[in-house]
Coordinates of C-alpha atoms and ligand atoms in Angstrom, one line a residue:
M1 CA 37.7 41.2 -4.6
N2 CA 39.3 44.2 -3.2
T3 CA 36.3 46.8 -2.2
T4 CA 38.5 48.9 -0.1
A5 CA 40.6 51.9 -1.4
K6 CA 44.2 52.5 -0.5
S7 CA 43.9 55.0 2.2
T8 CA 46.4 57.7 0.0
A9 CA 46.5 57.1 -3.7
L10 CA 49.9 58.0 -5.3
H11 CA 51.4 59.0 -8.5
W12 CA 53.9 56.3 -10.5
I13 CA 56.8 58.5 -11.5
D14 CA 60.4 57.0 -12.6
G15 CA 60.1 53.6 -11.3
G16 CA 58.3 54.9 -7.7
W17 CA 55.4 56.3 -5.6
V18 CA 55.3 59.9 -5.5
D19 CA 53.0 62.2 -3.5
S20 CA 51.8 65.8 -4.2
D21 CA 51.4 68.7 -1.7
E22 CA 47.4 68.6 -2.0
H23 CA 45.6 65.4 -1.1
R24 CA 41.9 65.3 -1.7
D25 CA 38.8 62.9 -0.9
S26 CA 37.7 59.7 -2.8
V27 CA 34.2 59.5 -3.0
N28 CA 31.7 56.6 -3.4
P29 CA 29.4 57.8 -6.0
A30 CA 26.9 55.3 -4.8
T31 CA 26.6 56.7 -1.3
G32 CA 28.8 60.1 -1.0
Q33 CA 31.3 58.8 1.7
V34 CA 34.5 59.1 1.3
I35 CA 36.6 55.9 0.9
G36 CA 40.1 57.5 0.6
S37 CA 42.3 60.1 -0.1
Y38 CA 44.4 60.7 -3.2
A39 CA 47.4 62.9 -4.2
M40 CA 46.5 65.6 -6.4
G41 CA 48.9 66.4 -9.2
G42 CA 50.0 69.5 -10.5
P43 CA 52.3 70.8 -13.1
K44 CA 55.3 70.0 -11.0
E45 CA 54.5 66.3 -11.2
V46 CA 53.8 66.2 -14.9
R47 CA 57.3 67.9 -15.5
S48 CA 59.1 65.3 -13.5
A49 CA 57.5 62.7 -15.4
I50 CA 58.0 64.2 -18.8
E51 CA 61.2 64.4 -17.8
A52 CA 61.7 60.6 -16.3
A53 CA 60.0 59.5 -19.6
Q54 CA 62.6 61.5 -21.7
R55 CA 65.5 59.8 -20.1
A56 CA 63.8 56.5 -20.4
F57 CA 63.4 57.2 -24.5
A58 CA 67.3 58.0 -24.7
G59 CA 67.9 54.9 -22.7
P60 CA 68.0 53.5 -25.7
A61 CA 66.9 50.0 -24.9
W62 CA 63.3 50.4 -24.7
R63 CA 63.0 51.9 -28.0
T64 CA 65.3 49.6 -29.8
D65 CA 64.3 46.3 -28.1
R66 CA 61.0 44.9 -29.5
L67 CA 61.3 41.9 -27.9
L68 CA 61.7 43.7 -24.5
R69 CA 58.9 45.5 -25.3
A70 CA 56.6 42.2 -26.3
R71 CA 57.6 40.9 -23.3
V72 CA 57.0 43.5 -21.0
L73 CA 53.3 44.2 -22.6
N74 CA 52.4 40.2 -22.3
R75 CA 53.8 40.3 -18.6
M76 CA 51.6 43.4 -17.7
A77 CA 48.5 41.3 -19.6
D78 CA 49.3 38.5 -16.7
R79 CA 49.2 41.1 -14.1
F80 CA 45.9 42.9 -15.1
E81 CA 44.0 39.8 -15.6
A82 CA 45.5 38.2 -12.3
R83 CA 43.9 41.1 -10.6
T84 CA 40.5 41.3 -12.5
D85 CA 38.4 40.9 -9.4
D86 CA 40.1 43.7 -7.5
L87 CA 39.8 46.3 -10.5
V88 CA 36.5 45.5 -10.7
G89 CA 35.8 46.0 -7.2
L90 CA 37.5 49.0 -7.0
L91 CA 35.6 50.2 -10.3
G92 CA 32.4 49.3 -8.3
L93 CA 33.1 51.4 -5.2
E94 CA 34.8 54.5 -6.7
N95 CA 33.4 54.2 -10.5
G96 CA 29.6 53.1 -9.3
K97 CA 29.9 50.5 -11.7
T98 CA 28.0 47.3 -11.4
H99 CA 30.4 44.3 -11.3
D100 CA 28.9 42.8 -14.5
Q101 CA 29.9 46.2 -16.0
G102 CA 33.4 46.5 -13.9
R103 CA 34.2 42.9 -15.6
L104 CA 32.7 44.2 -19.5
E105 CA 35.8 47.1 -18.6
V106 CA 38.4 45.1 -16.9
A107 CA 38.4 42.2 -20.0
F108 CA 39.7 44.9 -22.3
A109 CA 43.2 45.7 -20.6
P110 CA 44.7 42.1 -21.1
E111 CA 43.3 41.8 -24.4
T112 CA 44.7 45.1 -25.6
L113 CA 48.2 44.5 -24.1
R114 CA 48.6 41.0 -25.8
F115 CA 47.6 42.6 -29.3
N116 CA 49.7 45.3 -29.1
A117 CA 52.8 42.7 -27.5
A118 CA 52.1 41.3 -30.8
L119 CA 52.1 44.5 -32.6
A120 CA 55.6 45.1 -31.4
L121 CA 56.9 42.0 -32.9
T122 CA 55.1 42.1 -36.3
D123 CA 55.7 45.5 -37.3
A124 CA 57.2 45.5 -40.6
G125 CA 58.5 48.5 -42.8
T126 CA 58.5 48.2 -46.8
N127 CA 61.3 48.1 -49.4
S128 CA 61.8 48.1 -52.8
Q129 CA 64.7 48.0 -55.2
V130 CA 63.9 51.4 -56.9
S131 CA 66.1 50.6 -59.9
D132 CA 69.4 48.7 -60.6
G133 CA 71.8 49.5 -57.5
E134 CA 68.9 51.5 -55.7
L135 CA 67.0 50.7 -52.5
S136 CA 64.4 52.3 -50.8
L137 CA 63.0 51.5 -47.2
V138 CA 60.6 52.9 -44.6
V139 CA 61.1 52.3 -41.3
R140 CA 59.1 53.2 -38.6
Q141 CA 60.3 54.9 -35.7
P142 CA 59.1 55.9 -32.3
V143 CA 58.0 59.6 -31.8
G144 CA 59.2 60.0 -28.2
V145 CA 57.4 60.9 -25.2
A146 CA 53.4 60.2 -25.6
G147 CA 51.1 62.3 -23.5
I148 CA 48.0 60.0 -22.7
I149 CA 44.8 61.9 -21.3
A150 CA 41.6 59.4 -20.7
P151 CA 38.6 60.2 -18.8
W152 CA 37.1 58.9 -15.5
N153 CA 34.0 56.8 -17.4
S154 CA 36.3 53.9 -18.1
P155 CA 40.0 54.4 -17.0
V156 CA 41.2 51.3 -16.9
A157 CA 39.9 50.1 -20.5
L158 CA 40.6 53.4 -21.9
G159 CA 44.3 54.0 -20.2
I160 CA 45.4 50.9 -21.7
R161 CA 44.0 51.7 -25.0
S162 CA 46.4 54.5 -25.5
L163 CA 49.3 53.2 -23.3
A164 CA 49.6 49.7 -24.7
P165 CA 50.2 51.2 -28.6
A166 CA 52.3 54.0 -27.1
L167 CA 54.6 51.3 -25.1
A168 CA 54.2 48.7 -28.2
A169 CA 55.6 51.2 -30.5
G170 CA 58.7 51.8 -28.7
C171 CA 57.6 55.6 -27.0
T172 CA 57.5 56.2 -23.1
A173 CA 54.7 57.7 -21.7
V174 CA 53.0 60.0 -19.3
M175 CA 49.3 59.2 -18.6
N176 CA 47.0 61.8 -17.0
L177 CA 44.7 59.9 -15.4
P178 CA 41.1 61.6 -13.9
R179 CA 40.8 62.6 -10.1
Q180 CA 37.3 60.7 -10.0
T181 CA 39.2 57.1 -10.2
A182 CA 42.1 58.1 -8.3
Q183 CA 42.2 55.1 -6.5
V184 CA 41.5 52.6 -9.6
N185 CA 44.4 54.8 -11.3
S186 CA 46.8 53.8 -8.3
L187 CA 46.0 50.1 -9.1
I188 CA 46.5 50.8 -13.0
A189 CA 50.0 52.2 -11.8
E190 CA 50.8 49.2 -9.8
L191 CA 49.8 46.9 -12.3
V192 CA 51.9 48.7 -14.7
G193 CA 54.4 50.1 -13.2
E194 CA 55.7 47.0 -11.6
T195 CA 56.1 45.0 -14.2
E196 CA 59.3 43.1 -14.5
E197 CA 61.8 44.2 -16.9
L198 CA 59.8 47.6 -17.5
P199 CA 62.6 50.1 -17.6
P200 CA 62.0 52.9 -14.8
G201 CA 60.5 56.1 -16.5
V202 CA 59.0 54.0 -19.6
A203 CA 55.4 54.7 -18.3
N204 CA 54.5 57.1 -15.6
T205 CA 50.8 57.8 -14.1
I206 CA 49.9 61.0 -12.7
T207 CA 46.3 61.9 -11.2
G208 CA 45.2 65.1 -12.1
G209 CA 42.8 67.1 -14.4
H210 CA 42.6 69.7 -17.2
V211 CA 45.6 71.8 -15.2
T212 CA 47.8 68.5 -15.6
G213 CA 46.6 67.5 -19.1
D214 CA 47.1 71.0 -20.0
V215 CA 50.7 70.9 -19.2
L216 CA 51.2 67.7 -21.1
V217 CA 49.3 69.2 -24.6
R218 CA 51.2 72.4 -24.2
S219 CA 54.6 71.0 -23.7
A220 CA 57.4 70.8 -26.2
D221 CA 59.0 67.4 -24.9
V222 CA 55.6 65.6 -25.5
P223 CA 55.2 65.4 -29.3
T224 CA 52.2 62.9 -29.3
I225 CA 49.0 63.4 -27.2
S226 CA 46.3 60.3 -27.3
F227 CA 43.2 61.9 -25.9
T228 CA 39.8 60.0 -24.8
G229 CA 37.3 62.6 -23.8
S230 CA 34.7 65.1 -24.7
T231 CA 34.4 66.9 -28.3
A232 CA 34.7 70.5 -26.5
T233 CA 38.0 69.4 -24.7
G234 CA 39.2 67.8 -28.0
K235 CA 38.9 71.0 -30.0
D236 CA 40.8 72.7 -27.1
I237 CA 43.7 70.2 -27.2
M238 CA 44.3 70.4 -30.9
A239 CA 44.3 73.9 -31.1
A240 CA 47.0 74.0 -28.0
A241 CA 48.8 71.4 -29.8
A242 CA 49.1 73.1 -33.0
L243 CA 51.8 75.3 -31.1
H244 CA 54.4 72.3 -31.4
L245 CA 52.7 71.1 -34.1
K246 CA 52.4 67.9 -32.3
R247 CA 50.5 65.1 -33.4
V248 CA 47.0 64.1 -31.5
G249 CA 44.8 61.4 -31.8
L250 CA 41.4 62.3 -30.5
E251 CA 38.9 59.8 -29.3
L252 CA 35.7 61.7 -28.4
G253 CA 32.3 62.0 -27.5
G254 CA 29.2 60.0 -29.5
K255 CA 25.3 60.0 -29.9
T256 CA 24.6 56.7 -31.3
P257 CA 21.8 55.9 -33.2
L258 CA 20.0 53.1 -32.9
I259 CA 17.7 52.3 -35.8
L260 CA 14.6 49.7 -35.6
F261 CA 13.4 49.3 -39.0
E262 CA 10.1 47.3 -39.5
D263 CA 11.6 43.8 -40.0
A264 CA 13.9 43.9 -37.1
D265 CA 13.5 41.2 -34.4
L266 CA 12.4 42.9 -31.2
R267 CA 12.8 40.3 -29.0
L268 CA 16.5 40.5 -29.9
A269 CA 16.5 43.9 -30.5
L270 CA 14.9 45.7 -27.4
P271 CA 17.3 44.1 -24.8
V272 CA 20.2 45.4 -26.7
V273 CA 18.7 48.8 -26.8
V274 CA 18.0 48.8 -23.1
S275 CA 21.5 47.8 -22.5
A276 CA 22.9 50.5 -25.1
L277 CA 21.5 53.2 -22.9
I278 CA 22.1 51.6 -19.3
V279 CA 25.6 50.5 -19.6
F280 CA 27.9 52.5 -17.5
S281 CA 24.4 54.6 -16.7
G282 CA 24.7 56.0 -20.0
Q283 CA 28.2 57.6 -19.4
F284 CA 29.9 55.6 -22.2
C285 CA 30.7 57.3 -25.4
M286 CA 28.8 54.7 -27.4
T287 CA 25.7 55.0 -25.4
G288 CA 22.7 54.3 -27.5
S289 CA 20.7 57.7 -27.2
R290 CA 19.0 58.1 -30.2
L291 CA 16.4 55.5 -31.1
L292 CA 15.1 55.9 -34.6
V293 CA 11.9 53.5 -35.0
H294 CA 9.9 52.6 -38.3
E295 CA 6.4 54.2 -37.7
R296 CA 4.8 50.6 -38.3
I297 CA 6.1 49.4 -35.3
A298 CA 6.7 52.3 -33.2
E299 CA 3.9 51.6 -31.0
Q300 CA 4.7 48.3 -29.8
V301 CA 8.3 49.3 -29.7
R302 CA 7.1 52.1 -27.3
T303 CA 5.1 50.1 -24.9
E304 CA 7.6 47.6 -24.7
L305 CA 10.3 49.3 -24.1
A306 CA 8.6 51.6 -21.5
A307 CA 7.9 48.9 -19.5
M308 CA 11.4 47.4 -20.0
L309 CA 13.0 50.7 -18.8
A310 CA 10.7 51.0 -15.9
A311 CA 11.9 47.5 -14.7
V312 CA 15.4 48.8 -14.3
K313 CA 17.1 48.3 -10.9
V314 CA 19.1 50.9 -10.2
G315 CA 21.6 50.4 -7.5
P316 CA 25.0 50.2 -5.8
A317 CA 27.7 47.9 -7.1
S318 CA 27.7 46.0 -3.5
D319 CA 24.0 44.6 -4.7
P320 CA 24.0 42.1 -6.8
E321 CA 20.6 42.6 -8.2
S322 CA 21.6 46.0 -9.6
Q323 CA 21.2 46.4 -13.4
M324 CA 22.6 50.1 -13.3
G325 CA 24.9 51.9 -11.0
P326 CA 25.1 55.3 -10.1
I327 CA 25.9 58.9 -12.0
I328 CA 29.6 59.8 -11.3
D329 CA 28.5 62.5 -9.0
K330 CA 25.2 64.7 -7.7
P331 CA 26.3 67.6 -9.8
N332 CA 26.2 65.4 -13.0
V333 CA 22.7 64.4 -11.7
E334 CA 21.5 67.6 -11.7
R335 CA 23.3 68.6 -15.4
I336 CA 21.3 65.7 -17.0
D337 CA 18.0 66.2 -15.3
K338 CA 18.3 70.0 -16.3
I339 CA 18.9 68.5 -20.3
V340 CA 15.5 66.8 -19.7
Q341 CA 13.4 69.5 -18.4
D342 CA 14.7 71.5 -20.8
A343 CA 13.6 69.0 -23.5
M344 CA 10.3 68.5 -22.0
S345 CA 9.4 72.3 -22.2
Q346 CA 10.7 72.5 -25.8
G347 CA 8.2 69.7 -26.6
A348 CA 9.6 66.3 -26.0
K349 CA 6.9 64.0 -24.7
V350 CA 7.5 61.8 -21.7
I351 CA 7.4 58.1 -22.4
V352 CA 9.6 57.3 -19.5
R353 CA 10.1 60.0 -17.0
G354 CA 13.3 58.4 -15.0
G355 CA 15.1 60.9 -13.2
P356 CA 17.3 61.6 -10.0
V357 CA 16.5 59.3 -7.0
S358 CA 15.7 61.6 -4.3
D359 CA 14.3 59.5 -1.4
G360 CA 14.3 55.8 -0.3
P361 CA 17.6 54.0 0.5
L362 CA 19.6 55.4 -2.4
A363 CA 18.8 59.3 -1.7
A364 CA 22.4 59.8 -0.2
G365 CA 24.0 58.4 -3.7
A366 CA 24.1 59.9 -7.7
F367 CA 21.6 57.8 -9.0
Y368 CA 19.2 58.8 -11.9
R369 CA 16.5 56.2 -13.6
P370 CA 16.3 55.6 -17.0
T371 CA 14.4 58.3 -19.1
L372 CA 12.6 57.5 -22.7
L373 CA 11.6 61.0 -24.3
E374 CA 9.7 60.9 -28.0
V375 CA 10.5 63.7 -30.3
S376 CA 9.7 64.9 -33.7
D377 CA 12.2 67.8 -34.0
N378 CA 16.1 66.6 -34.9
S379 CA 17.4 70.3 -33.7
L380 CA 16.5 69.8 -30.4
P381 CA 19.5 70.1 -28.1
V382 CA 18.3 66.8 -26.3
V383 CA 18.7 65.1 -29.7
Q384 CA 21.8 66.7 -30.7
N385 CA 24.2 66.9 -27.5
E386 CA 25.7 64.2 -25.8
V387 CA 24.0 63.9 -22.6
F388 CA 26.4 61.6 -20.8
G389 CA 23.2 59.8 -18.5
P390 CA 20.5 57.4 -19.0
V391 CA 18.3 59.7 -21.4
L392 CA 17.3 58.0 -24.8
T393 CA 15.1 60.0 -27.3
M394 CA 12.6 58.3 -29.6
Q395 CA 11.6 59.2 -33.0
T396 CA 9.7 57.7 -35.7
F397 CA 10.7 57.4 -39.6
S398 CA 8.9 56.2 -42.8
T399 CA 11.9 55.3 -45.1
E400 CA 15.1 53.9 -45.2
A401 CA 16.2 57.2 -46.4
E402 CA 14.9 59.4 -43.6
A403 CA 16.2 57.0 -41.2
I404 CA 20.0 57.6 -42.6
A405 CA 19.4 61.5 -42.9
L406 CA 18.1 61.5 -39.5
A407 CA 21.0 59.4 -38.1
N408 CA 23.7 61.4 -40.0
D409 CA 22.3 64.6 -38.9
S410 CA 24.5 65.2 -36.1
E411 CA 27.8 66.6 -35.0
Y412 CA 29.0 63.4 -33.8
G413 CA 29.8 60.0 -35.9
L414 CA 31.2 57.4 -33.5
S415 CA 29.3 54.5 -33.8
A416 CA 25.7 53.4 -34.9
S417 CA 23.2 50.1 -34.7
V418 CA 21.2 48.8 -37.5
F419 CA 18.2 46.2 -36.5
S420 CA 16.9 44.4 -39.5
R421 CA 16.1 40.9 -40.6
D422 CA 16.9 42.2 -44.3
I423 CA 19.9 40.6 -46.0
D424 CA 20.7 43.5 -48.0
R425 CA 19.4 46.4 -46.1
P426 CA 21.8 46.6 -43.0
L427 CA 25.2 46.7 -44.9
R428 CA 23.7 49.1 -47.6
V429 CA 22.8 51.5 -44.8
A430 CA 25.9 50.8 -42.7
L431 CA 27.9 52.1 -45.7
A432 CA 25.8 55.0 -45.9
L433 CA 25.7 56.1 -42.2
E434 CA 29.2 58.6 -41.0
S435 CA 29.8 56.5 -38.3
G436 CA 33.3 55.1 -37.6
S437 CA 31.7 51.8 -36.1
V438 CA 28.2 50.1 -37.2
W439 CA 26.6 46.9 -35.4
V440 CA 24.4 44.8 -37.1
N441 CA 21.7 43.7 -34.8
D442 CA 23.5 44.1 -32.0
W443 CA 25.7 47.1 -29.8
A444 CA 29.4 48.1 -28.7
R445 CA 30.9 45.2 -30.0
L446 CA 34.6 46.2 -29.8
H447 CA 37.9 44.2 -30.8
D448 CA 41.5 45.0 -30.6
Q449 CA 41.8 43.5 -34.1
F450 CA 39.6 46.3 -35.6
E451 CA 39.9 50.1 -35.8
E452 CA 37.5 52.0 -33.6
G453 CA 37.3 56.2 -33.6
G454 CA 35.1 58.6 -34.9
F455 CA 34.0 60.4 -38.3
K456 CA 33.0 64.2 -37.8
G457 CA 33.1 65.4 -34.2
S458 CA 33.5 62.3 -32.8
G459 CA 37.5 62.2 -33.3
V460 CA 40.7 62.1 -35.4
G461 CA 42.5 59.1 -36.0
R462 CA 42.0 55.4 -34.6
M463 CA 42.3 53.0 -31.6
R464 CA 42.5 49.7 -32.0
G465 CA 43.3 47.6 -34.9
F466 CA 46.9 48.1 -37.2
A467 CA 46.3 51.5 -37.6
V468 CA 46.2 52.4 -33.8
I469 CA 50.0 52.4 -33.9
D470 CA 50.1 55.5 -36.0
D471 CA 49.7 58.0 -33.6
F472 CA 53.1 57.1 -32.1
V473 CA 55.8 56.5 -35.0
E474 CA 57.3 58.7 -37.6
Y475 CA 57.9 56.9 -41.0
K476 CA 61.5 57.3 -42.3
H477 CA 62.6 56.6 -45.9
I478 CA 66.1 55.3 -46.4
R479 CA 67.6 55.3 -49.7
L480 CA 70.3 53.2 -50.1
R481 CA 73.0 53.0 -53.3
P482 CA 75.0 49.9 -52.2
G483 CA 76.6 49.6 -54.6
T484 CA 75.6 46.4 -56.4
T485 CA 75.8 47.8 -59.9
P486 CA 78.3 45.6 -61.7
T487 CA 81.6 47.6 -62.3
A488 CA 83.1 47.3 -65.7
Ligands
NAD501 P1 36.3 65.9 -20.7 O1 36.8 65.9 -22.1 O2 35.9 66.7 -19.9 O3 38.0 65.3 -19.8 C1 38.8 64.2 -20.2 C2 40.1 64.0 -19.3 O4 40.7 65.6 -20.0 C3 39.8 64.9 -18.1 O5 39.7 64.0 -17.0 C4 40.8 66.1 -18.0 O6 42.1 65.2 -17.1 C5 41.4 66.2 -19.2 N1 41.3 67.4 -19.5 C6 40.2 68.4 -19.4 N2 40.5 69.7 -20.1 C7 41.6 69.6 -20.7 C8 42.6 70.5 -21.4 N3 42.0 71.9 -21.6 N4 43.7 70.0 -21.8 C9 44.3 68.9 -21.2 N5 43.7 68.0 -20.8 C10 42.3 68.3 -20.2 O7 35.6 64.3 -20.6 P2 35.1 63.8 -19.3 O8 33.8 64.2 -18.9 O9 36.4 63.2 -18.5 O10 34.7 62.1 -20.2 C11 33.4 62.4 -20.9 C12 33.8 62.6 -22.4 O11 34.4 61.7 -23.2 C13 32.5 61.9 -23.0 O12 32.2 63.4 -24.1 C14 32.4 60.9 -23.8 O13 31.8 60.6 -24.9 C15 34.0 60.8 -24.2 N6 34.5 59.8 -24.3 C16 35.0 59.1 -25.6 C17 35.2 57.9 -25.6 C18 36.0 57.5 -27.3 O14 36.3 56.3 -27.2 N7 35.6 58.1 -28.2 C19 35.5 57.0 -24.9 C20 34.9 57.3 -23.6 C21 34.6 58.7 -23.4

């Protein structure tokens, strides 16, 4: 397993490694130690990547040869699979993920690449004989250069989630990957860029931030943006993209409710609730952050969950006993704790305080223990706003209608979980929830063949599933008068 970073992580543009004038330090969030350096991208690198992607798109081998695209995507999948241990090691070192959670993330990449390889081959248009001698056909064509912007919380899974369908569709791509994971980005670039038969310029990666992302969004030469990140940034991107009427696919924030009905199997449900809170240290768009509990089981849930959360072992990825790694950096620890303190002053009752680890061997890292707050006011900021940390609120309800109303009273609509042993209720509730994904007696189960995305403020468009291709294609209607009508 590779747990050492490259000395200087570079960009991958037009089939080769590219440096920048500015270098910055990569930091291990578990220790605060510098683990390497990286080239920080700027507008110059983005523009050169866009030009390379435009040339590759004009090619035209890539956009017209679906067999080539499928072969390349399958090879990329093999490359990611073969380097799983290295990716997991770097995610532990730079992103703070425990090795189990790193594996969870990395496992998505080959699956997503293979699904999209198949999608490249199975793409089929429609056609019909409108009337005698008149044929219509609809073909899908790639839109051009795709701009891909991924966040730091899962750069491997989320970068590939956008890149694979873009390439399957026949687009070329420029990926803006986050500075917080520059070392991971460099390995992603190697695994993607050095794939046999991938033409230079088809897939380019930049390590950057909002400045480089903004260049992509505002470029007239990038007709589609596939963005994963916060709802606030998604709104800015949609507004800026309107300048060129470009299409946007937006996978945004969430505030996932976990609804425990009185007939839930708590032996099954409570460990899932704990995982929903601590996976990726609560820095997951689907983090279970709002626990809604039927009043009849509230006392049992409060007591058992408090004991389980207090027992979560927080620590670095290098310790195999760690169940939850650090937050991405210390400023985010402070930000999260400010939200908790404000909630306490606004009436939230502390069940498990958790909070920053400020003494002992973990004090140099950005660690935050899980926190459980009981609230009764659904309008509190801690209930309404994404915390992006291991902070769970608990509320009670007395009827199914009340549970649904509480769950839906949110700007977000990314995902939800329903726990019940009833046969009818879970489906009835799932249909009523304003949410792109609903799991029954489970949480965060995602499959490439099924669409993933948000209702309301959680997004526009869909990732995964067959709908994923729509962010990257134009539909073209071609009308033929082939002269098949018998002549007199
Ligand atoms: P963010 O919105 O602050 O930034 C995401 C990336 O966008 C950054 O790395 C940066 O490179 C780029 N960026 C920032 N401002 C930009 C701008 N104005 N124009 C163009 N690019 C810009 O999000 P973050 O803090 O990095 O990530 C966490 C957020 O991502 C959370 O809200 C989380 O819920 C969300 N997320 C959503 C999903 C999903 O699938 N729905 C998955 C993971 C994370």
